[in-house]
Short mmCIF file of C-alpha atoms and ligand atoms in Angstrom, two decimals:
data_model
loop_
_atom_site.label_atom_id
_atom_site.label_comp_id
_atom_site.label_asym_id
_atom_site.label_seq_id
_atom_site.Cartn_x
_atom_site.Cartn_y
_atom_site.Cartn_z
CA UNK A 1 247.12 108.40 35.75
CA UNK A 2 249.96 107.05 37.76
CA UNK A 3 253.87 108.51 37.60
CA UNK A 4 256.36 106.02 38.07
CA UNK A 5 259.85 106.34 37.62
CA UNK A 6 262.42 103.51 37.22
CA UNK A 7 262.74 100.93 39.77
CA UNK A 8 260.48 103.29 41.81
CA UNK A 9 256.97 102.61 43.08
CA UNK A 10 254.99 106.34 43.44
CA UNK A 11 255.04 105.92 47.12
CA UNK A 12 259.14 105.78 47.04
CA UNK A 13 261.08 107.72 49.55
CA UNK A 14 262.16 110.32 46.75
CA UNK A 15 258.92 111.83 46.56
CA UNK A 16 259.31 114.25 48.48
CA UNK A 17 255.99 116.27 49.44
CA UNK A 18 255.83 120.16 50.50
CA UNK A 19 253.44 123.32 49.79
CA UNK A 20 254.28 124.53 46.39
CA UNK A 21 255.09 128.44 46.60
CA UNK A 22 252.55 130.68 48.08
CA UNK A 23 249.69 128.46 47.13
CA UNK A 24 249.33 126.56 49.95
CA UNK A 25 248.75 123.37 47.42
CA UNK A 26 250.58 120.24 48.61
CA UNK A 27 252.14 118.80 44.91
CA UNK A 28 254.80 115.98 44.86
CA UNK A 29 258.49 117.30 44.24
CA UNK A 30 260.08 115.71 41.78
CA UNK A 31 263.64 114.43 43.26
CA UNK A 32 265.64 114.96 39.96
CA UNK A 33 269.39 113.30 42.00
CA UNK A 34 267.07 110.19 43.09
CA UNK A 35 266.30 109.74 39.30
CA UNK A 36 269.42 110.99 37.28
CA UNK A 37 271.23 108.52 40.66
CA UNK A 38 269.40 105.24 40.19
CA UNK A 39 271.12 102.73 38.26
CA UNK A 40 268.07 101.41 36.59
CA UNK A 41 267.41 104.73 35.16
CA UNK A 42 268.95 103.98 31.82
CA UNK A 43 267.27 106.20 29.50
CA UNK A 44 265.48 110.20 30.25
CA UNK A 45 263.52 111.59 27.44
CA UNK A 46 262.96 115.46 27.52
CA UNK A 47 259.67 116.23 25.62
CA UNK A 48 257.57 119.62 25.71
CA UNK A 49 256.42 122.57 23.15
CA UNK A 50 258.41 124.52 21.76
CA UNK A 51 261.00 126.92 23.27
CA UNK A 52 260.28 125.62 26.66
CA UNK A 53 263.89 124.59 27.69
CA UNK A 54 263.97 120.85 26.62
CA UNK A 55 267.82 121.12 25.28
CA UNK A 56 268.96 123.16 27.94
CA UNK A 57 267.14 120.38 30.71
CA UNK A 58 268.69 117.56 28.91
CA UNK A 59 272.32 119.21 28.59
CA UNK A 60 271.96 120.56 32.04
CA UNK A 61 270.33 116.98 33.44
CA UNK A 62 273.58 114.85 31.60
CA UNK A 63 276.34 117.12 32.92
CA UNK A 64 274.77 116.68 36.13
CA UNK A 65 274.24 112.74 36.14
CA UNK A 66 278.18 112.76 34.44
CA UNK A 67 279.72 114.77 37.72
CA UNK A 68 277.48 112.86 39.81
CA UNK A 69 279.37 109.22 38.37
CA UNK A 70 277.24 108.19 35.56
CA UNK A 71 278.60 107.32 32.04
CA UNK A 72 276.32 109.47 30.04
CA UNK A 73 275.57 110.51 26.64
CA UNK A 74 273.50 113.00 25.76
CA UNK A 75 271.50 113.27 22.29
CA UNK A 76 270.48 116.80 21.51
CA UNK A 77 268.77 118.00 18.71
CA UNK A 78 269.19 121.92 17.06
CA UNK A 79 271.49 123.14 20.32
CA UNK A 80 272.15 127.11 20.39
CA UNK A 81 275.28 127.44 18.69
CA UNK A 82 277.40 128.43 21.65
CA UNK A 83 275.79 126.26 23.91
CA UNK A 84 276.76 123.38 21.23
CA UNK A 85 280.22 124.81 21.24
CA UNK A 86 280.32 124.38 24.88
CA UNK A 87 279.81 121.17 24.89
CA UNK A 88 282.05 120.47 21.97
CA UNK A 89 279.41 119.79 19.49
CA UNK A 90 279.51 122.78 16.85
CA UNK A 91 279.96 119.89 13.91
CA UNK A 92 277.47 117.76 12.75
CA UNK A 93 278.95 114.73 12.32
CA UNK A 94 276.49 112.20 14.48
CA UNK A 95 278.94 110.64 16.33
CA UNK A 96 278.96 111.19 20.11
CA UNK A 97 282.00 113.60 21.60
CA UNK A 98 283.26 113.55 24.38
CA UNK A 99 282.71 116.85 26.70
CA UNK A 100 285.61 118.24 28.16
CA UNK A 101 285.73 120.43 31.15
CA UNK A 102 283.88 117.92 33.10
CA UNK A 103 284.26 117.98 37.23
CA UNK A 104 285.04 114.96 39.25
CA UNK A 105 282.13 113.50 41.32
CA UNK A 106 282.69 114.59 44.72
CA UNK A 107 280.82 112.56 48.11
CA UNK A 108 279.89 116.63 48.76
CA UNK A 109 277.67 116.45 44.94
CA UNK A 110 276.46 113.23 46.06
CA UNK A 111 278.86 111.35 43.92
CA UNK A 112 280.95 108.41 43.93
CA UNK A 113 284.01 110.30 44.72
CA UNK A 114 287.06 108.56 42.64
CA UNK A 115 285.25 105.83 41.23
CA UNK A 116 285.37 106.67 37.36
CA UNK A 117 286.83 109.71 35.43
CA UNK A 118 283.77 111.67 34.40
CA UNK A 119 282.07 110.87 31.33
CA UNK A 120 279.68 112.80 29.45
CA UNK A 121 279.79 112.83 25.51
CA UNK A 122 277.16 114.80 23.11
CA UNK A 123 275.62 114.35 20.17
CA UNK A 124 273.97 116.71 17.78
CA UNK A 125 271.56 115.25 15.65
CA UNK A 126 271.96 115.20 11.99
CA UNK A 127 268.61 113.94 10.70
CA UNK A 128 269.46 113.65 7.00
CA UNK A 129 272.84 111.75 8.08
CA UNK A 130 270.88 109.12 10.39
CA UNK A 131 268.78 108.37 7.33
CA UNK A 132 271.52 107.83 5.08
CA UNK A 133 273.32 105.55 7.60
CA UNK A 134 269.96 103.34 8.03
CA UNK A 135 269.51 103.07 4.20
CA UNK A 136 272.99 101.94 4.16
CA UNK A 137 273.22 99.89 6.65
CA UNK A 138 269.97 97.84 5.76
CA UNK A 139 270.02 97.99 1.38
CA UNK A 140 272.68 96.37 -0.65
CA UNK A 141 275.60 98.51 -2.00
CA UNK A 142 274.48 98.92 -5.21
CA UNK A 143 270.55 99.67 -4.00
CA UNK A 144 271.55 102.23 -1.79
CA UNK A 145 273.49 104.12 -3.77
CA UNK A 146 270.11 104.08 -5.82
CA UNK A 147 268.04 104.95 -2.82
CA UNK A 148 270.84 107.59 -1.66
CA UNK A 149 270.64 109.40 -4.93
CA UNK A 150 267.13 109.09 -5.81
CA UNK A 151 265.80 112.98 -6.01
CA UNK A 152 262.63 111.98 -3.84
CA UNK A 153 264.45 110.08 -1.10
CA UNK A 154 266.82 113.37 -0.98
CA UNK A 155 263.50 115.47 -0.18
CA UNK A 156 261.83 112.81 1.99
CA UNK A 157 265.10 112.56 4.00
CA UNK A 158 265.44 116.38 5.03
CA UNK A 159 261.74 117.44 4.81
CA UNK A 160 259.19 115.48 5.39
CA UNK A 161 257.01 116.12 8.10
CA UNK A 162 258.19 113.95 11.53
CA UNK A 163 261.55 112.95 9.60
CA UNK A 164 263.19 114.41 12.66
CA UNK A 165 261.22 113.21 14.89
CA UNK A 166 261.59 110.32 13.18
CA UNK A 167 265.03 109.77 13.15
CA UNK A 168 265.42 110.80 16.76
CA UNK A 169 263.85 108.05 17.51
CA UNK A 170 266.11 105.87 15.28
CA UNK A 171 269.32 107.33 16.48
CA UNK A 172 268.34 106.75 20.20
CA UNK A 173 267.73 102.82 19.37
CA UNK A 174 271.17 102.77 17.73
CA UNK A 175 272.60 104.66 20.87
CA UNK A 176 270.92 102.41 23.16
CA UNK A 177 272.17 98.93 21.17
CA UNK A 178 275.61 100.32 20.95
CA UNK A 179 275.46 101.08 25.04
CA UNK A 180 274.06 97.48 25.18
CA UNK A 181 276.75 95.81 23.69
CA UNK A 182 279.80 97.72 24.83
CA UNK A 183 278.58 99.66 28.14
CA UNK A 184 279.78 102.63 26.59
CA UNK A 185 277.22 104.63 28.64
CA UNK A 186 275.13 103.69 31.70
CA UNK A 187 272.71 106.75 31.07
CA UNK A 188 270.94 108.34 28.04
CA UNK A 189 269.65 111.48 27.84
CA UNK A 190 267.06 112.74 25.38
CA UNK A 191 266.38 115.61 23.68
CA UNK A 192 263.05 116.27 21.29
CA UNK A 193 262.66 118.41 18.22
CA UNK A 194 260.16 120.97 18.03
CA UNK A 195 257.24 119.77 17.43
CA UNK A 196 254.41 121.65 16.39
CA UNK A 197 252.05 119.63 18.06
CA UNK A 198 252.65 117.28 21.13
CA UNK A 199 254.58 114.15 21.03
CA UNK A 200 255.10 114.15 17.11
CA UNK A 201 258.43 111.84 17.88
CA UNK A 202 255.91 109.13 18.96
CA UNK A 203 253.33 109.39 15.73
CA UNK A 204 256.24 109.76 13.46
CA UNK A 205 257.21 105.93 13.08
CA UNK A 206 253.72 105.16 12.12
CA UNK A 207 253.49 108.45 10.19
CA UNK A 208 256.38 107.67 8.12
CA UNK A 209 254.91 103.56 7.87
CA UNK A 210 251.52 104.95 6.87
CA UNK A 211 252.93 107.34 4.36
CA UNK A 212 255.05 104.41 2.76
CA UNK A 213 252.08 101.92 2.80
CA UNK A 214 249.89 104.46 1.34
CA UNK A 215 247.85 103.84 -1.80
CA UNK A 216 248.99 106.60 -3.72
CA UNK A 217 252.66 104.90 -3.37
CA UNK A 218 251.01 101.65 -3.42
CA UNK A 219 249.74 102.32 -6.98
CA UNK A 220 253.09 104.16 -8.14
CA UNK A 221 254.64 101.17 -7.14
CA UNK A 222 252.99 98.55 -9.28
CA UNK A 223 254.32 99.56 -12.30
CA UNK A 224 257.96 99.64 -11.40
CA UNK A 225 257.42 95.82 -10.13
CA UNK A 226 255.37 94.45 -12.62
CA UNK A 227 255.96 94.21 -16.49
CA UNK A 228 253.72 96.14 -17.88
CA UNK A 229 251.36 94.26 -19.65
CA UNK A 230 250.06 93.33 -16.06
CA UNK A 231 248.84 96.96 -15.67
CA UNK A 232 245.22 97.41 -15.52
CA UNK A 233 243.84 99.60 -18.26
CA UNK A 234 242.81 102.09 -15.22
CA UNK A 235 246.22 101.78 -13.51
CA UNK A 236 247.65 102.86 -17.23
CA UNK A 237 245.44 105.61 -17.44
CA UNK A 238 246.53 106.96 -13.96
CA UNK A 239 250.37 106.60 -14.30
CA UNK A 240 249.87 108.17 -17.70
CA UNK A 241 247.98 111.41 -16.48
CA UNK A 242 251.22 111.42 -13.48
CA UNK A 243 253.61 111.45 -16.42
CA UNK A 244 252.17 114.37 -17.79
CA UNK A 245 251.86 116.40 -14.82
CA UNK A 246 255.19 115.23 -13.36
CA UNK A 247 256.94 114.61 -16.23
CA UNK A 248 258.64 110.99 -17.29
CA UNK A 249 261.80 111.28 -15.53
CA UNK A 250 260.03 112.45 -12.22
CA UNK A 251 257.98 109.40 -12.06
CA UNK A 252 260.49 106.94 -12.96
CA UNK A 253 262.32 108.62 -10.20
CA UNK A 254 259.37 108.29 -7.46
CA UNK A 255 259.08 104.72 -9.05
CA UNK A 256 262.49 103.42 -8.25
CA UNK A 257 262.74 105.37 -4.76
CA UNK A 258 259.37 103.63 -3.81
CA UNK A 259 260.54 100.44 -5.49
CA UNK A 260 264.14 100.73 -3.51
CA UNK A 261 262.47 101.86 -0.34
CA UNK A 262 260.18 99.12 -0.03
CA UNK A 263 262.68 96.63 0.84
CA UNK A 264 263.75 98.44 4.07
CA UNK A 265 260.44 99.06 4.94
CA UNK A 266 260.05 96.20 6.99
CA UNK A 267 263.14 97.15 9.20
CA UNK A 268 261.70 100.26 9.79
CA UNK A 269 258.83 99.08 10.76
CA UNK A 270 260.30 97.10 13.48
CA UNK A 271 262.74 99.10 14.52
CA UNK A 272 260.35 101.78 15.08
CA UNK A 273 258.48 99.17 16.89
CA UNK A 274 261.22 98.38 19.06
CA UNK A 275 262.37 101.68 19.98
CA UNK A 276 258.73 102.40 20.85
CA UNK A 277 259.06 98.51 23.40
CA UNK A 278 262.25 100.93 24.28
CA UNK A 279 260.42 103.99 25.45
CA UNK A 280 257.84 102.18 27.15
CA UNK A 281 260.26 100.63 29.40
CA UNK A 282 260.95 100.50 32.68
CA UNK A 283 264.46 102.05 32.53
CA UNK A 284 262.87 105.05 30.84
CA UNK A 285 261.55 108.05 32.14
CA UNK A 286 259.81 111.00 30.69
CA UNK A 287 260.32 114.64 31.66
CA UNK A 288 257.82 117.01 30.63
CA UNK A 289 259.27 120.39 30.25
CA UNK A 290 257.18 123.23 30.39
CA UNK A 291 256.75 126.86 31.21
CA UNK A 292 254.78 128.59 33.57
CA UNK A 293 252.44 130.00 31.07
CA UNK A 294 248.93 128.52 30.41
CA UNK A 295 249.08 127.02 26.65
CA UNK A 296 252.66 125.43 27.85
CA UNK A 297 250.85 123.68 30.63
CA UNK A 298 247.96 123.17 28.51
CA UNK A 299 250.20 121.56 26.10
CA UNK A 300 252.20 119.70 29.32
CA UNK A 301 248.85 118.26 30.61
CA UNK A 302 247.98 116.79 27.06
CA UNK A 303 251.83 115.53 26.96
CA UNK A 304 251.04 113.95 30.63
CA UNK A 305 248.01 112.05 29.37
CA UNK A 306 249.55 110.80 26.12
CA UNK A 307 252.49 109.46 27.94
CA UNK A 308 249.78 107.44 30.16
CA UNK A 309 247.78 106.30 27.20
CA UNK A 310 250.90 104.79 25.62
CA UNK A 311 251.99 102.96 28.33
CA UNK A 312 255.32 105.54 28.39
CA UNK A 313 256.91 105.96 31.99
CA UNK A 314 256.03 109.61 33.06
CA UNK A 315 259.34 110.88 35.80
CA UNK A 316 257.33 114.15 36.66
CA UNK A 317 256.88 117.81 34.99
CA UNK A 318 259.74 120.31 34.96
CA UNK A 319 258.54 123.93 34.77
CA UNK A 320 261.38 125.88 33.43
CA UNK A 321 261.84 129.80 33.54
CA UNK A 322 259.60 130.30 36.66
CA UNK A 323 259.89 134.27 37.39
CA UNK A 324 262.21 134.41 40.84
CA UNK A 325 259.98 135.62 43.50
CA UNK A 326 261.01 138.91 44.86
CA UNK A 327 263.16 139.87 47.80
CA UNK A 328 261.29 140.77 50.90
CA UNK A 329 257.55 139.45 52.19
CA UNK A 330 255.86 142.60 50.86
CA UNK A 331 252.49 141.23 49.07
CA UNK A 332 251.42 143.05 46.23
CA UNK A 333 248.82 144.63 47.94
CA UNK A 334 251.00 145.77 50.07
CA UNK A 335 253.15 147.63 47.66
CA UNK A 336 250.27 148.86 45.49
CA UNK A 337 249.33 150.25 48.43
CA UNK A 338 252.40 151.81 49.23
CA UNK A 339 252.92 153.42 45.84
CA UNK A 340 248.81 155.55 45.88
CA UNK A 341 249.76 156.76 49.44
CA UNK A 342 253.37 157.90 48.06
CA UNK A 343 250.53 159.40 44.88
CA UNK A 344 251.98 161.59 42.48
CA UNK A 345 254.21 163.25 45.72
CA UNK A 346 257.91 164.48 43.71
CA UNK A 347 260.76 163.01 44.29
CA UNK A 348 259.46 159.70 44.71
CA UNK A 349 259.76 158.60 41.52
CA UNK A 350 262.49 155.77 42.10
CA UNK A 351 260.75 154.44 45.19
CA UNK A 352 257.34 154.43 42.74
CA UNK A 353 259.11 152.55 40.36
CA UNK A 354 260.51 150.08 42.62
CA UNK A 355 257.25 149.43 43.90
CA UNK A 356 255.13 149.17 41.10
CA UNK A 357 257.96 146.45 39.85
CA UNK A 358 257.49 144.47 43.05
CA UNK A 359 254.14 144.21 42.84
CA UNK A 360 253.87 142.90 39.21
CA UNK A 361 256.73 140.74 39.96
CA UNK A 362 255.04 139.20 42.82
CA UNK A 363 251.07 138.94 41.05
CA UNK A 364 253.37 137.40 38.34
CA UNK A 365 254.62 134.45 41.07
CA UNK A 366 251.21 134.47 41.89
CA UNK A 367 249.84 133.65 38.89
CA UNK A 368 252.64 131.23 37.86
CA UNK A 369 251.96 129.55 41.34
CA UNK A 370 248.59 129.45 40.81
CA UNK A 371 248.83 127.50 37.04
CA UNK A 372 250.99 125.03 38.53
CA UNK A 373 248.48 124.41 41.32
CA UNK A 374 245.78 123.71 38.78
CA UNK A 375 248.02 121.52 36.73
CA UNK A 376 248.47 119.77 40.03
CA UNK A 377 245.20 119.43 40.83
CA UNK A 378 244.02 117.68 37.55
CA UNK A 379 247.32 116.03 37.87
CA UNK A 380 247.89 115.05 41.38
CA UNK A 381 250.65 112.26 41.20
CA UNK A 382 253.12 113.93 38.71
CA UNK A 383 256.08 114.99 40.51
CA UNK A 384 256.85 118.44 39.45
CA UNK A 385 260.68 120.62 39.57
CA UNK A 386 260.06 124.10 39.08
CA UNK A 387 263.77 125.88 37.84
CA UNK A 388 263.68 129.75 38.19
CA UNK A 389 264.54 131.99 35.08
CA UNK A 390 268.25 133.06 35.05
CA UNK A 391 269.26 136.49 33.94
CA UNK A 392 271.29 134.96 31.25
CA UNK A 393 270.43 132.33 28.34
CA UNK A 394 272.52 128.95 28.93
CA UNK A 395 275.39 128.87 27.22
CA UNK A 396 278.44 126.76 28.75
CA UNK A 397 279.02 124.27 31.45
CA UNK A 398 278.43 126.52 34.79
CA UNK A 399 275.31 127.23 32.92
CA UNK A 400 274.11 124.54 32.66
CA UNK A 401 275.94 123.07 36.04
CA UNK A 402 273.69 126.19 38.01
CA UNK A 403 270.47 124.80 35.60
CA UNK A 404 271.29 120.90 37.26
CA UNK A 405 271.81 122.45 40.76
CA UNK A 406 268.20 124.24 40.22
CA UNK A 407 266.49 121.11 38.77
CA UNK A 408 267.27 118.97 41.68
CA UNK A 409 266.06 121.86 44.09
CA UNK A 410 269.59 123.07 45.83
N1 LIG B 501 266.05 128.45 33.34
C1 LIG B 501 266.46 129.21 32.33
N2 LIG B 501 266.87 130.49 32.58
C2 LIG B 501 267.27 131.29 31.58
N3 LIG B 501 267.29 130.94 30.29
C3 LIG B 501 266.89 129.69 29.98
C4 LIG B 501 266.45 128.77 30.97
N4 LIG B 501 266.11 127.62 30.35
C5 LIG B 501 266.32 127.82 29.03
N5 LIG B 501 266.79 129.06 28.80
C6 LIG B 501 267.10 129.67 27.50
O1 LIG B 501 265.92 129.63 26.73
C7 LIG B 501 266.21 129.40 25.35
C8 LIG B 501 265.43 128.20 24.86
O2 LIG B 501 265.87 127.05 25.56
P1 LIG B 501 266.04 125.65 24.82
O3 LIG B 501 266.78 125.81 23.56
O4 LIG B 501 266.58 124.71 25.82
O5 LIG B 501 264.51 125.33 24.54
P2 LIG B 501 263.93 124.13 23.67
O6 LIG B 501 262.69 123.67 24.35
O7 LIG B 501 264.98 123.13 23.42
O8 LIG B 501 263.57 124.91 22.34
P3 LIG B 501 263.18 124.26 20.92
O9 LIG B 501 261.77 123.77 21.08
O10 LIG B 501 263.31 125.38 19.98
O11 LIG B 501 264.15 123.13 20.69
C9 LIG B 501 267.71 129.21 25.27
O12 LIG B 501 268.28 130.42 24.87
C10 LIG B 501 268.12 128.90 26.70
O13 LIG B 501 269.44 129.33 26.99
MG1 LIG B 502 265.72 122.35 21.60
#
């Protein structure tokens, strides 16, 4: 597969190419301050299992891009609580705030120095919220306030499976049509929910399409459009053994939301379908985010070749938390070594300890090294940014300003 980034050819000068670690395994470096820099990088999607560090790139990747000149907003989805108070974000109220605290570009971060005030605002998502403001925005009054209220659009709205996904997808093309018409922001930035299995924001459209064109809605459906003499003795028969196991009022429930529903459908459809033309764009680029553990590169390499099936512009592969090496060029031979000639001699204890740390710390960057040289391999052109663990979560700004300063390899 081929990794492009926007405006970019693979061969581009930002590609930087050096021995990865201890490995010895040349692997592309991904150039984070080329990407988060161009101007025709307009939107950077942060995908990746879960618990990997795809809100904590994205925050860390739009305070960067803001300090560095860009107009940026930032789309984040279930943020830690104090990193979301950080950034100013603790409500839910879908509407993009500004952050405050922000630093000026300076010529010495590679910014435009005076050009614009600094401007990053973030967003939390509020999945049920989105979906209320689409039904509204594309149903009558008076048939939204049906749809709104309907029992079964209530639970479809804040639980079923990909809805978040789903609506991730929805707020980014409202984002992104806003930006269009006003130039509100120059950059957007990202983040993905959780997903249980890879990519679930991209099935989710057609999930949700498939679900709503499904026969078993199909079928409920008929009778709340048709008079009822029209109903097929079989269709009768059906609707009648629903009524007893779902009772009356349940059914004539599902039938209206269906029946309501249905006329947005065809928005959804191609909005989804648009936002989908969206992400396939040149302006966009995909970061995989994953960490240096075998199922999250497992997962990162099926994320990789998804991307390149759907056409989706792949940036390069971020592996987040990789364990600092040690101080000191002592292999782990070495110190293994060390520690059965010091045996079980008193007084040695500390020195013991120190050693046997060093060398599991150090067959640990080993190992880690030794993943991402295998990813590489079976991967060759994806441009990868490994960020070391810090000793602390992420929680404010200079976290996540130290995170940026990682990501683009300072
Ligand atoms: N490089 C890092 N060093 C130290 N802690 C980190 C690093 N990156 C992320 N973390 C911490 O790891 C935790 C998980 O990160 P984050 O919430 O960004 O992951 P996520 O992929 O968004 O998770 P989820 O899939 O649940 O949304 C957070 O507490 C965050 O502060
Ligand atoms: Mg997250």
């Amino acid at each position: 597969m081929t990794a492009h980034s926007p405006g970019h050819a693979p061969s581009s000068p930002r590609l930087r190419v050096g021995p990865l670690a201890s490995t010895g395994v040349d692997t592309l470096s991904l150039d984070i301050d080329a990407l988060i820099d161009d101007p025709a990088t307009g939107i950077i999607v942060c995908c990746g299992s879960g618990g990997v560090g795809k809100t904590t790139t994205s925050a860390a990747l739009a305070l960067r891009a803001a300090e560095r000149g860009r107009n940026v907003v930032v789309l984040t989805i279930d943020p830690a609580r104090r990193l979301a108070q950080s950034m100013g974000i603790a409500e839910l109220d879908n509407t993009p705030r500004p952050v405050a605290g922000l630093r000026w570009p300076t010529a010495s971060a590679g910014g435009k120095p005076g050009k614009t005030e600094p401007r990053m605002d973030a967003m939390m998502l509020d999945m049920k919220r989105t979906f209320d403001e689409v039904v509204v925005s594309q149903a009558s009054p008076e048939r939204a306030r049906q749809i709104l209220e309907n029992p079964f659009y209530v639970a479809l709205s804040s639980s079923f499976a990909g809805t978040q996904e789903y609506m991730a997808m929805e707020k980014l093309g409202q984002i992104h049509r806003d930006a269009e018409a006003d130039g509100t922001y120059d950059l957007i930035v990202v983040d993905t929910p959780p997903s249980r299995s890879a990519l679930d924001f991209l099935d989710a459209p057609e999930r949700l399409s498939s679900f709503l064109d499904g026969r078993f809605i199909r079928l409920l459906l008929a009778p709340a459009r048709g008079p009822a003499r029209l109903m097929t003795a079989g269709l009768t028969l059906v609707t009648n053994a629903l009524t007893k196991v779902l009772g009356a009022q349940v059914l004539r429930d599902l039938q209206t939301f269906v029946a309501a529903f249905d006329t947005l459908f065809g928005g959804f459809r191609q909005r989804a379908q648009k936002t989908f033309e969206l992400l396939q764009a040149d302006g966009t680029a995909f970061l995989v985010v994953a960490s240096p553990e075998p199922d999250a590169l497992r997962e990162a390499a099926y994320f990789v070749e998804r991307l390149s099936a759907d056409g989706m512009p792949l940036a390069g592969l971020i592996v987040n938390r990789a364990t600092q090496p040690p101080e000191g060029d002592l292999s782990a031979e070495e110190a293994l070594a060390a520690l059965s000639r010091l045996g079980k001699r008193s007084g040695h204890q500390v020195t013991a300890g120190l050693l046997r740390l060093h060398a599991d710390r150090t067959r640990m960057v080993e190992r880690e090294a030794l993943l991402r040289e295998r990813f590489a391999a079976a991967h060759p052109d994806v441009p990868t940014a490994v960020v070391p663990a810090l000793s602390t979560d992420v929680h404010d700004l200079e976290g996540l300003r130290r995170v940026g300063t990682l990501l683009a390899g300072e």
